[in-house]
């Protein structure tokens, strides 16, 4: 009887909110399952693959919202904000169109709408970072739209790879975005320019900064994000160099493994591991510096 008396008032006070959240969970469960299936099995277009970092990003965002920020969320006043209603209506309007792009975009819009509707602007401010992770992990057409503008990066990668091959004594030449090894061309195509690796690197760097408590440290944020870009571009240059060597020397199995199979995934993991290692080194040197500074002040 005591349990019932405790639960009933809670449901009475929050019945509308519980129904909204339950309804949204039901309508988005198929969408999330579809996304995860496509990411894990690589069964959809390349643009969708650009957002596979959300495999870890979405659960981490949920952890922040429902675990880490739960106490702070409960302390916020229950303020219904009209902007929340507008965002919810806009998101649901996008959803019922059935258009893949709009259905995808409706997800972060509805999440923001829920936060603002239940707790006002302070609710969105509290969970701005997990919402950003959700937004950056939601599939959209941005990779397709920026593809035409990747030509300078493609040329840069091809040129640097050519320099590396020259230093290694490999018979090669470069023509715009084409590398020729033993007169066999390898194109540094738009989707081989490393944008996916770059997006993933920046996304994982944001996760890492938050996990290690450095998200408010502007110097660390700038340093690690800049380093992530450098590591990603460098790793992709080396990858394209290896692909040119493999293809130019008839090593098609090695080419396939690195380009289309598990080798590419393993290579990406190694790149991300480098970023994690760099963050550890920065933490290590920062602690040593602080300890030295404290000793000198004493």
PDB file of C-alpha atoms in Angstrom:
ATOM      1  CA  UNK A   1       0.000   0.000   0.000  1.00  0.00           C
ATOM      2  CA  UNK A   2       2.846   2.370   0.823  1.00  0.00           C
ATOM      3  CA  UNK A   3       4.507   1.678  -2.532  1.00  0.00           C
ATOM      4  CA  UNK A   4       1.258   2.362  -4.372  1.00  0.00           C
ATOM      5  CA  UNK A   5       0.742   5.613  -2.479  1.00  0.00           C
ATOM      6  CA  UNK A   6       4.236   6.744  -3.414  1.00  0.00           C
ATOM      7  CA  UNK A   7       3.968   5.824  -7.075  1.00  0.00           C
ATOM      8  CA  UNK A   8       0.453   7.143  -7.735  1.00  0.00           C
ATOM      9  CA  UNK A   9       1.141  10.809  -6.868  1.00  0.00           C
ATOM     10  CA  UNK A  10       4.289  10.682  -8.976  1.00  0.00           C
ATOM     11  CA  UNK A  11       2.351   9.367 -11.967  1.00  0.00           C
ATOM     12  CA  UNK A  12      -0.380  11.923 -11.412  1.00  0.00           C
ATOM     13  CA  UNK A  13       2.127  14.753 -11.444  1.00  0.00           C
ATOM     14  CA  UNK A  14       4.145  13.446 -14.385  1.00  0.00           C
ATOM     15  CA  UNK A  15       1.619  11.419 -16.382  1.00  0.00           C
ATOM     16  CA  UNK A  16       1.717  13.764 -19.366  1.00  0.00           C
ATOM     17  CA  UNK A  17       5.514  13.772 -19.477  1.00  0.00           C
ATOM     18  CA  UNK A  18       5.723   9.997 -19.079  1.00  0.00           C
ATOM     19  CA  UNK A  19       3.253   9.495 -21.935  1.00  0.00           C
ATOM     20  CA  UNK A  20       5.201  11.885 -24.199  1.00  0.00           C
ATOM     21  CA  UNK A  21       8.524  10.173 -23.544  1.00  0.00           C
ATOM     22  CA  UNK A  22       7.002   6.696 -23.948  1.00  0.00           C
ATOM     23  CA  UNK A  23       5.338   7.670 -27.216  1.00  0.00           C
ATOM     24  CA  UNK A  24       8.547   9.148 -28.623  1.00  0.00           C
ATOM     25  CA  UNK A  25      10.545   6.095 -27.528  1.00  0.00           C
ATOM     26  CA  UNK A  26       8.122   3.873 -29.425  1.00  0.00           C
ATOM     27  CA  UNK A  27       8.193   5.861 -32.675  1.00  0.00           C
ATOM     28  CA  UNK A  28      11.990   6.266 -32.706  1.00  0.00           C
ATOM     29  CA  UNK A  29      12.926   2.730 -31.671  1.00  0.00           C
ATOM     30  CA  UNK A  30      12.568   1.426 -35.286  1.00  0.00           C
ATOM     31  CA  UNK A  31      14.656   4.347 -36.579  1.00  0.00           C
ATOM     32  CA  UNK A  32      17.469   3.731 -34.097  1.00  0.00           C
ATOM     33  CA  UNK A  33      17.425  -0.013 -34.750  1.00  0.00           C
ATOM     34  CA  UNK A  34      17.661   0.679 -38.488  1.00  0.00           C
ATOM     35  CA  UNK A  35      20.599   3.040 -38.002  1.00  0.00           C
ATOM     36  CA  UNK A  36      22.500   0.625 -35.792  1.00  0.00           C
ATOM     37  CA  UNK A  37      21.888  -2.282 -38.152  1.00  0.00           C
ATOM     38  CA  UNK A  38      23.225  -0.239 -41.077  1.00  0.00           C
ATOM     39  CA  UNK A  39      26.273   0.939 -39.143  1.00  0.00           C
ATOM     40  CA  UNK A  40      27.199  -2.486 -37.825  1.00  0.00           C
ATOM     41  CA  UNK A  41      26.609  -4.314 -41.110  1.00  0.00           C
ATOM     42  CA  UNK A  42      27.634  -1.452 -43.449  1.00  0.00           C
ATOM     43  CA  UNK A  43      24.455  -2.046 -45.420  1.00  0.00           C
ATOM     44  CA  UNK A  44      23.628   1.495 -46.537  1.00  0.00           C
ATOM     45  CA  UNK A  45      25.146   4.369 -48.515  1.00  0.00           C
ATOM     46  CA  UNK A  46      28.514   5.924 -47.752  1.00  0.00           C
ATOM     47  CA  UNK A  47      26.963   9.151 -46.429  1.00  0.00           C
ATOM     48  CA  UNK A  48      25.174   7.195 -43.702  1.00  0.00           C
ATOM     49  CA  UNK A  49      28.443   5.491 -42.773  1.00  0.00           C
ATOM     50  CA  UNK A  50      29.942   8.883 -41.960  1.00  0.00           C
ATOM     51  CA  UNK A  51      27.879   8.870 -38.757  1.00  0.00           C
ATOM     52  CA  UNK A  52      28.772   5.410 -37.467  1.00  0.00           C
ATOM     53  CA  UNK A  53      30.554   7.095 -34.536  1.00  0.00           C
ATOM     54  CA  UNK A  54      27.080   7.417 -33.006  1.00  0.00           C
ATOM     55  CA  UNK A  55      27.313   3.707 -32.148  1.00  0.00           C
ATOM     56  CA  UNK A  56      29.161   4.831 -29.031  1.00  0.00           C
ATOM     57  CA  UNK A  57      27.975   8.454 -29.015  1.00  0.00           C
ATOM     58  CA  UNK A  58      24.266   7.796 -28.486  1.00  0.00           C
ATOM     59  CA  UNK A  59      24.730   5.475 -25.461  1.00  0.00           C
ATOM     60  CA  UNK A  60      27.196   7.943 -23.959  1.00  0.00           C
ATOM     61  CA  UNK A  61      24.719  10.793 -24.446  1.00  0.00           C
ATOM     62  CA  UNK A  62      22.029   8.696 -22.754  1.00  0.00           C
ATOM     63  CA  UNK A  63      24.422   8.003 -19.866  1.00  0.00           C
ATOM     64  CA  UNK A  64      25.014  11.723 -19.342  1.00  0.00           C
ATOM     65  CA  UNK A  65      21.309  12.613 -19.505  1.00  0.00           C
ATOM     66  CA  UNK A  66      19.824   9.799 -17.425  1.00  0.00           C
ATOM     67  CA  UNK A  67      22.698   9.073 -15.072  1.00  0.00           C
ATOM     68  CA  UNK A  68      25.133  11.917 -14.603  1.00  0.00           C
ATOM     69  CA  UNK A  69      22.742  14.856 -14.980  1.00  0.00           C
ATOM     70  CA  UNK A  70      19.682  13.182 -13.467  1.00  0.00           C
ATOM     71  CA  UNK A  71      20.007  14.840 -10.063  1.00  0.00           C
ATOM     72  CA  UNK A  72      20.544  18.299 -11.524  1.00  0.00           C
ATOM     73  CA  UNK A  73      17.592  17.745 -13.888  1.00  0.00           C
ATOM     74  CA  UNK A  74      15.260  16.915 -10.977  1.00  0.00           C
ATOM     75  CA  UNK A  75      16.268  20.122  -9.187  1.00  0.00           C
ATOM     76  CA  UNK A  76      15.253  22.279 -12.159  1.00  0.00           C
ATOM     77  CA  UNK A  77      11.800  23.801 -11.990  1.00  0.00           C
ATOM     78  CA  UNK A  78       9.026  22.264 -14.094  1.00  0.00           C
ATOM     79  CA  UNK A  79       8.570  25.141 -16.526  1.00  0.00           C
ATOM     80  CA  UNK A  80       6.633  24.589 -19.729  1.00  0.00           C
ATOM     81  CA  UNK A  81       8.244  26.711 -22.432  1.00  0.00           C
ATOM     82  CA  UNK A  82       6.361  27.428 -25.682  1.00  0.00           C
ATOM     83  CA  UNK A  83       9.570  26.911 -27.674  1.00  0.00           C
ATOM     84  CA  UNK A  84       9.498  23.289 -26.547  1.00  0.00           C
ATOM     85  CA  UNK A  85       6.029  22.854 -28.005  1.00  0.00           C
ATOM     86  CA  UNK A  86       7.167  24.414 -31.272  1.00  0.00           C
ATOM     87  CA  UNK A  87      10.194  22.116 -31.522  1.00  0.00           C
ATOM     88  CA  UNK A  88       8.077  19.060 -30.736  1.00  0.00           C
ATOM     89  CA  UNK A  89       5.532  20.032 -33.394  1.00  0.00           C
ATOM     90  CA  UNK A  90       8.291  20.712 -35.939  1.00  0.00           C
ATOM     91  CA  UNK A  91      10.027  17.427 -35.194  1.00  0.00           C
ATOM     92  CA  UNK A  92       6.837  15.397 -35.446  1.00  0.00           C
ATOM     93  CA  UNK A  93       5.939  17.203 -38.684  1.00  0.00           C
ATOM     94  CA  UNK A  94       9.326  16.158 -40.092  1.00  0.00           C
ATOM     95  CA  UNK A  95       8.758  12.610 -38.872  1.00  0.00           C
ATOM     96  CA  UNK A  96       5.351  12.093 -40.482  1.00  0.00           C
ATOM     97  CA  UNK A  97       6.653  13.187 -43.893  1.00  0.00           C
ATOM     98  CA  UNK A  98       8.342   9.790 -44.143  1.00  0.00           C
ATOM     99  CA  UNK A  99      11.290  11.387 -45.956  1.00  0.00           C
ATOM    100  CA  UNK A 100      14.520   9.801 -44.731  1.00  0.00           C
ATOM    101  CA  UNK A 101      16.359  13.101 -44.350  1.00  0.00           C
ATOM    102  CA  UNK A 102      13.534  14.818 -42.450  1.00  0.00           C
ATOM    103  CA  UNK A 103      12.830  11.787 -40.262  1.00  0.00           C
ATOM    104  CA  UNK A 104      16.504  11.735 -39.273  1.00  0.00           C
ATOM    105  CA  UNK A 105      16.602  15.467 -38.529  1.00  0.00           C
ATOM    106  CA  UNK A 106      13.429  15.167 -36.469  1.00  0.00           C
ATOM    107  CA  UNK A 107      15.288  13.085 -33.875  1.00  0.00           C
ATOM    108  CA  UNK A 108      17.540  15.818 -32.372  1.00  0.00           C
ATOM    109  CA  UNK A 109      14.775  18.391 -32.839  1.00  0.00           C
ATOM    110  CA  UNK A 110      12.328  16.316 -30.801  1.00  0.00           C
ATOM    111  CA  UNK A 111      14.956  15.622 -28.121  1.00  0.00           C
ATOM    112  CA  UNK A 112      15.553  19.369 -27.780  1.00  0.00           C
ATOM    113  CA  UNK A 113      11.798  19.923 -27.731  1.00  0.00           C
ATOM    114  CA  UNK A 114      11.349  17.502 -24.839  1.00  0.00           C
ATOM    115  CA  UNK A 115      14.086  19.188 -22.805  1.00  0.00           C
ATOM    116  CA  UNK A 116      12.678  22.687 -23.341  1.00  0.00           C
ATOM    117  CA  UNK A 117       9.063  21.589 -22.865  1.00  0.00           C
ATOM    118  CA  UNK A 118       9.761  19.919 -19.518  1.00  0.00           C
ATOM    119  CA  UNK A 119      12.371  22.246 -18.000  1.00  0.00           C
ATOM    120  CA  UNK A 120      12.559  25.320 -20.181  1.00  0.00           C
ATOM    121  CA  UNK A 121      15.815  26.750 -21.519  1.00  0.00           C
ATOM    122  CA  UNK A 122      17.763  25.674 -18.378  1.00  0.00           C
ATOM    123  CA  UNK A 123      16.946  22.057 -19.257  1.00  0.00           C
ATOM    124  CA  UNK A 124      18.556  22.436 -22.671  1.00  0.00           C
ATOM    125  CA  UNK A 125      21.552  24.273 -21.187  1.00  0.00           C
ATOM    126  CA  UNK A 126      22.066  21.449 -18.704  1.00  0.00           C
ATOM    127  CA  UNK A 127      22.140  18.795 -21.413  1.00  0.00           C
ATOM    128  CA  UNK A 128      23.683  20.786 -24.248  1.00  0.00           C
ATOM    129  CA  UNK A 129      26.632  18.439 -24.635  1.00  0.00           C
ATOM    130  CA  UNK A 130      24.709  15.135 -24.882  1.00  0.00           C
ATOM    131  CA  UNK A 131      22.298  16.880 -27.247  1.00  0.00           C
ATOM    132  CA  UNK A 132      25.293  17.944 -29.373  1.00  0.00           C
ATOM    133  CA  UNK A 133      26.468  14.319 -29.468  1.00  0.00           C
ATOM    134  CA  UNK A 134      23.005  13.256 -30.640  1.00  0.00           C
ATOM    135  CA  UNK A 135      22.916  15.982 -33.286  1.00  0.00           C
ATOM    136  CA  UNK A 136      26.408  15.201 -34.613  1.00  0.00           C
ATOM    137  CA  UNK A 137      25.566  11.492 -34.709  1.00  0.00           C
ATOM    138  CA  UNK A 138      22.305  11.883 -36.630  1.00  0.00           C
ATOM    139  CA  UNK A 139      22.677  10.873 -40.309  1.00  0.00           C
ATOM    140  CA  UNK A 140      22.161  13.694 -42.788  1.00  0.00           C
ATOM    141  CA  UNK A 141      23.313  14.894 -46.218  1.00  0.00           C
ATOM    142  CA  UNK A 142      26.203  17.097 -45.086  1.00  0.00           C
ATOM    143  CA  UNK A 143      28.905  14.634 -46.306  1.00  0.00           C
ATOM    144  CA  UNK A 144      27.246  14.527 -49.732  1.00  0.00           C
ATOM    145  CA  UNK A 145      26.964  18.323 -49.871  1.00  0.00           C
ATOM    146  CA  UNK A 146      30.625  18.969 -49.030  1.00  0.00           C
ATOM    147  CA  UNK A 147      32.002  16.287 -51.377  1.00  0.00           C
ATOM    148  CA  UNK A 148      32.380  18.729 -54.331  1.00  0.00           C
ATOM    149  CA  UNK A 149      34.616  20.935 -52.168  1.00  0.00           C
ATOM    150  CA  UNK A 150      37.120  18.258 -51.201  1.00  0.00           C
ATOM    151  CA  UNK A 151      39.239  18.581 -54.373  1.00  0.00           C
ATOM    152  CA  UNK A 152      42.030  20.656 -52.724  1.00  0.00           C
ATOM    153  CA  UNK A 153      42.308  18.049 -49.970  1.00  0.00           C
ATOM    154  CA  UNK A 154      42.376  15.234 -52.530  1.00  0.00           C
ATOM    155  CA  UNK A 155      45.198  16.951 -54.430  1.00  0.00           C
ATOM    156  CA  UNK A 156      47.142  17.579 -51.214  1.00  0.00           C
ATOM    157  CA  UNK A 157      46.854  13.931 -50.158  1.00  0.00           C
ATOM    158  CA  UNK A 158      47.894  12.710 -53.606  1.00  0.00           C
ATOM    159  CA  UNK A 159      50.903  15.041 -53.699  1.00  0.00           C
ATOM    160  CA  UNK A 160      52.148  14.134 -50.196  1.00  0.00           C
ATOM    161  CA  UNK A 161      51.645  10.429 -50.915  1.00  0.00           C
ATOM    162  CA  UNK A 162      53.682  10.876 -54.083  1.00  0.00           C
ATOM    163  CA  UNK A 163      56.506  12.470 -52.059  1.00  0.00           C
ATOM    164  CA  UNK A 164      56.457   9.552 -49.620  1.00  0.00           C
ATOM    165  CA  UNK A 165      56.565   7.022 -52.444  1.00  0.00           C
ATOM    166  CA  UNK A 166      59.477   8.892 -54.017  1.00  0.00           C
ATOM    167  CA  UNK A 167      61.379   8.757 -50.731  1.00  0.00           C
ATOM    168  CA  UNK A 168      60.691   5.017 -50.546  1.00  0.00           C
ATOM    169  CA  UNK A 169      62.110   4.571 -54.026  1.00  0.00           C
ATOM    170  CA  UNK A 170      58.810   3.463 -55.572  1.00  0.00           C
ATOM    171  CA  UNK A 171      58.313   4.166 -59.280  1.00  0.00           C
ATOM    172  CA  UNK A 172      55.463   6.662 -59.203  1.00  0.00           C
ATOM    173  CA  UNK A 173      54.048   9.881 -60.579  1.00  0.00           C
ATOM    174  CA  UNK A 174      51.132  12.109 -59.661  1.00  0.00           C
ATOM    175  CA  UNK A 175      48.535  13.785 -61.860  1.00  0.00           C
ATOM    176  CA  UNK A 176      46.009  15.932 -60.004  1.00  0.00           C
ATOM    177  CA  UNK A 177      44.222  13.396 -57.755  1.00  0.00           C
ATOM    178  CA  UNK A 178      45.700  10.305 -59.420  1.00  0.00           C
ATOM    179  CA  UNK A 179      48.721   8.383 -58.194  1.00  0.00           C
ATOM    180  CA  UNK A 180      50.471   6.094 -60.676  1.00  0.00           C
ATOM    181  CA  UNK A 181      52.496   3.210 -59.286  1.00  0.00           C
ATOM    182  CA  UNK A 182      54.079   1.108 -62.031  1.00  0.00           C
ATOM    183  CA  UNK A 183      51.817   3.090 -64.412  1.00  0.00           C
ATOM    184  CA  UNK A 184      48.708   1.739 -62.651  1.00  0.00           C
ATOM    185  CA  UNK A 185      46.439   4.604 -61.520  1.00  0.00           C
ATOM    186  CA  UNK A 186      44.927   4.930 -58.067  1.00  0.00           C
ATOM    187  CA  UNK A 187      42.413   7.742 -57.555  1.00  0.00           C
ATOM    188  CA  UNK A 188      42.242   9.679 -54.322  1.00  0.00           C
ATOM    189  CA  UNK A 189      38.466   9.884 -54.620  1.00  0.00           C
ATOM    190  CA  UNK A 190      36.296  12.290 -52.577  1.00  0.00           C
ATOM    191  CA  UNK A 191      35.318   9.509 -50.187  1.00  0.00           C
ATOM    192  CA  UNK A 192      38.985   8.497 -49.894  1.00  0.00           C
ATOM    193  CA  UNK A 193      39.963  11.987 -48.742  1.00  0.00           C
ATOM    194  CA  UNK A 194      39.527  10.943 -45.127  1.00  0.00           C
ATOM    195  CA  UNK A 195      36.425  12.930 -44.217  1.00  0.00           C
ATOM    196  CA  UNK A 196      34.857   9.987 -42.410  1.00  0.00           C
ATOM    197  CA  UNK A 197      38.034   9.440 -40.411  1.00  0.00           C
ATOM    198  CA  UNK A 198      38.150  13.162 -39.673  1.00  0.00           C
ATOM    199  CA  UNK A 199      34.520  13.302 -38.506  1.00  0.00           C
ATOM    200  CA  UNK A 200      35.037  10.227 -36.340  1.00  0.00           C
ATOM    201  CA  UNK A 201      38.265  11.623 -34.878  1.00  0.00           C
ATOM    202  CA  UNK A 202      36.651  14.916 -33.880  1.00  0.00           C
ATOM    203  CA  UNK A 203      33.595  13.159 -32.445  1.00  0.00           C
ATOM    204  CA  UNK A 204      35.644  10.725 -30.363  1.00  0.00           C
ATOM    205  CA  UNK A 205      37.842  13.617 -29.222  1.00  0.00           C
ATOM    206  CA  UNK A 206      34.757  15.385 -27.854  1.00  0.00           C
ATOM    207  CA  UNK A 207      33.775  12.202 -26.017  1.00  0.00           C
ATOM    208  CA  UNK A 208      37.275  11.881 -24.629  1.00  0.00           C
ATOM    209  CA  UNK A 209      37.393  15.493 -23.469  1.00  0.00           C
ATOM    210  CA  UNK A 210      34.141  15.065 -21.572  1.00  0.00           C
ATOM    211  CA  UNK A 211      35.057  11.660 -20.141  1.00  0.00           C
ATOM    212  CA  UNK A 212      38.345  12.994 -18.745  1.00  0.00           C
ATOM    213  CA  UNK A 213      36.756  16.181 -17.395  1.00  0.00           C
ATOM    214  CA  UNK A 214      38.603  18.483 -19.799  1.00  0.00           C
ATOM    215  CA  UNK A 215      35.657  19.820 -21.775  1.00  0.00           C
ATOM    216  CA  UNK A 216      35.778  23.145 -19.917  1.00  0.00           C
ATOM    217  CA  UNK A 217      39.552  23.433 -20.380  1.00  0.00           C
ATOM    218  CA  UNK A 218      39.753  25.627 -23.485  1.00  0.00           C
ATOM    219  CA  UNK A 219      43.486  25.068 -23.962  1.00  0.00           C
ATOM    220  CA  UNK A 220      43.053  21.289 -23.842  1.00  0.00           C
ATOM    221  CA  UNK A 221      40.023  21.415 -26.166  1.00  0.00           C
ATOM    222  CA  UNK A 222      41.897  23.446 -28.799  1.00  0.00           C
ATOM    223  CA  UNK A 223      45.060  21.348 -28.457  1.00  0.00           C
ATOM    224  CA  UNK A 224      43.336  17.987 -28.707  1.00  0.00           C
ATOM    225  CA  UNK A 225      40.954  18.952 -31.525  1.00  0.00           C
ATOM    226  CA  UNK A 226      43.838  20.416 -33.544  1.00  0.00           C
ATOM    227  CA  UNK A 227      45.916  17.315 -32.875  1.00  0.00           C
ATOM    228  CA  UNK A 228      42.997  15.084 -33.884  1.00  0.00           C
ATOM    229  CA  UNK A 229      42.763  16.857 -37.244  1.00  0.00           C
ATOM    230  CA  UNK A 230      46.514  16.497 -37.797  1.00  0.00           C
ATOM    231  CA  UNK A 231      46.522  12.820 -36.803  1.00  0.00           C
ATOM    232  CA  UNK A 232      43.506  12.069 -38.998  1.00  0.00           C
ATOM    233  CA  UNK A 233      44.929  13.760 -42.109  1.00  0.00           C
ATOM    234  CA  UNK A 234      48.354  12.153 -41.574  1.00  0.00           C
ATOM    235  CA  UNK A 235      46.829   8.710 -41.069  1.00  0.00           C
ATOM    236  CA  UNK A 236      44.789   9.078 -44.241  1.00  0.00           C
ATOM    237  CA  UNK A 237      47.850  10.110 -46.270  1.00  0.00           C
ATOM    238  CA  UNK A 238      49.669   6.981 -45.086  1.00  0.00           C
ATOM    239  CA  UNK A 239      46.595   4.871 -45.842  1.00  0.00           C
ATOM    240  CA  UNK A 240      46.336   6.209 -49.405  1.00  0.00           C
ATOM    241  CA  UNK A 241      50.061   5.645 -49.882  1.00  0.00           C
ATOM    242  CA  UNK A 242      49.705   2.001 -48.853  1.00  0.00           C
ATOM    243  CA  UNK A 243      46.669   1.550 -51.098  1.00  0.00           C
ATOM    244  CA  UNK A 244      48.619   2.920 -54.062  1.00  0.00           C
ATOM    245  CA  UNK A 245      51.501   0.518 -53.358  1.00  0.00           C
ATOM    246  CA  UNK A 246      49.159  -2.464 -52.992  1.00  0.00           C
ATOM    247  CA  UNK A 247      47.194  -1.710 -56.156  1.00  0.00           C
ATOM    248  CA  UNK A 248      50.246  -0.772 -58.205  1.00  0.00           C
ATOM    249  CA  UNK A 249      51.977  -4.038 -57.312  1.00  0.00           C
ATOM    250  CA  UNK A 250      49.011  -6.312 -57.878  1.00  0.00           C
ATOM    251  CA  UNK A 251      48.421  -6.969 -54.174  1.00  0.00           C
ATOM    252  CA  UNK A 252      44.659  -6.900 -54.574  1.00  0.00           C
ATOM    253  CA  UNK A 253      43.875  -8.884 -51.442  1.00  0.00           C
ATOM    254  CA  UNK A 254      45.843  -6.459 -49.279  1.00  0.00           C
ATOM    255  CA  UNK A 255      44.180  -3.560 -51.116  1.00  0.00           C
ATOM    256  CA  UNK A 256      40.722  -4.999 -50.446  1.00  0.00           C
ATOM    257  CA  UNK A 257      41.421  -5.635 -46.747  1.00  0.00           C
ATOM    258  CA  UNK A 258      42.631  -2.073 -46.137  1.00  0.00           C
ATOM    259  CA  UNK A 259      40.100  -0.377 -48.407  1.00  0.00           C
ATOM    260  CA  UNK A 260      36.873  -2.338 -47.940  1.00  0.00           C
ATOM    261  CA  UNK A 261      37.301  -4.877 -45.160  1.00  0.00           C
ATOM    262  CA  UNK A 262      38.425  -5.231 -41.554  1.00  0.00           C
ATOM    263  CA  UNK A 263      41.803  -3.660 -42.233  1.00  0.00           C
ATOM    264  CA  UNK A 264      40.248  -0.240 -42.636  1.00  0.00           C
ATOM    265  CA  UNK A 265      38.369  -0.606 -39.346  1.00  0.00           C
ATOM    266  CA  UNK A 266      41.523  -1.742 -37.565  1.00  0.00           C
ATOM    267  CA  UNK A 267      43.430   1.181 -39.059  1.00  0.00           C
ATOM    268  CA  UNK A 268      40.776   3.602 -37.776  1.00  0.00           C
ATOM    269  CA  UNK A 269      40.943   2.058 -34.309  1.00  0.00           C
ATOM    270  CA  UNK A 270      44.709   2.559 -34.317  1.00  0.00           C
ATOM    271  CA  UNK A 271      44.252   6.199 -35.291  1.00  0.00           C
ATOM    272  CA  UNK A 272      41.736   6.756 -32.497  1.00  0.00           C
ATOM    273  CA  UNK A 273      44.063   4.966 -30.093  1.00  0.00           C
ATOM    274  CA  UNK A 274      46.732   7.519 -30.996  1.00  0.00           C
ATOM    275  CA  UNK A 275      44.376  10.336 -29.985  1.00  0.00           C
ATOM    276  CA  UNK A 276      43.589   8.575 -26.705  1.00  0.00           C
ATOM    277  CA  UNK A 277      47.310   8.105 -26.066  1.00  0.00           C
ATOM    278  CA  UNK A 278      47.990  11.760 -26.794  1.00  0.00           C
ATOM    279  CA  UNK A 279      45.309  12.820 -24.321  1.00  0.00           C
ATOM    280  CA  UNK A 280      46.884  10.538 -21.703  1.00  0.00           C
ATOM    281  CA  UNK A 281      50.279  12.127 -22.302  1.00  0.00           C
ATOM    282  CA  UNK A 282      48.790  15.615 -21.968  1.00  0.00           C
ATOM    283  CA  UNK A 283      47.153  14.588 -18.690  1.00  0.00           C
ATOM    284  CA  UNK A 284      50.433  13.074 -17.478  1.00  0.00           C
ATOM    285  CA  UNK A 285      52.519  16.140 -18.299  1.00  0.00           C
ATOM    286  CA  UNK A 286      49.846  18.456 -16.912  1.00  0.00           C
ATOM    287  CA  UNK A 287      49.830  16.634 -13.563  1.00  0.00           C
ATOM    288  CA  UNK A 288      53.627  16.641 -13.400  1.00  0.00           C
ATOM    289  CA  UNK A 289      53.702  20.348 -14.247  1.00  0.00           C
ATOM    290  CA  UNK A 290      51.172  21.151 -11.527  1.00  0.00           C
ATOM    291  CA  UNK A 291      53.101  19.084  -8.985  1.00  0.00           C
ATOM    292  CA  UNK A 292      56.355  20.838  -9.917  1.00  0.00           C
ATOM    293  CA  UNK A 293      54.658  24.212  -9.678  1.00  0.00           C
ATOM    294  CA  UNK A 294      53.301  23.399  -6.204  1.00  0.00           C
ATOM    295  CA  UNK A 295      56.727  22.282  -5.001  1.00  0.00           C
ATOM    296  CA  UNK A 296      58.377  25.449  -6.328  1.00  0.00           C
ATOM    297  CA  UNK A 297      55.767  27.616  -4.579  1.00  0.00           C
ATOM    298  CA  UNK A 298      56.479  25.830  -1.310  1.00  0.00           C
TER     299      UNK A 298
END
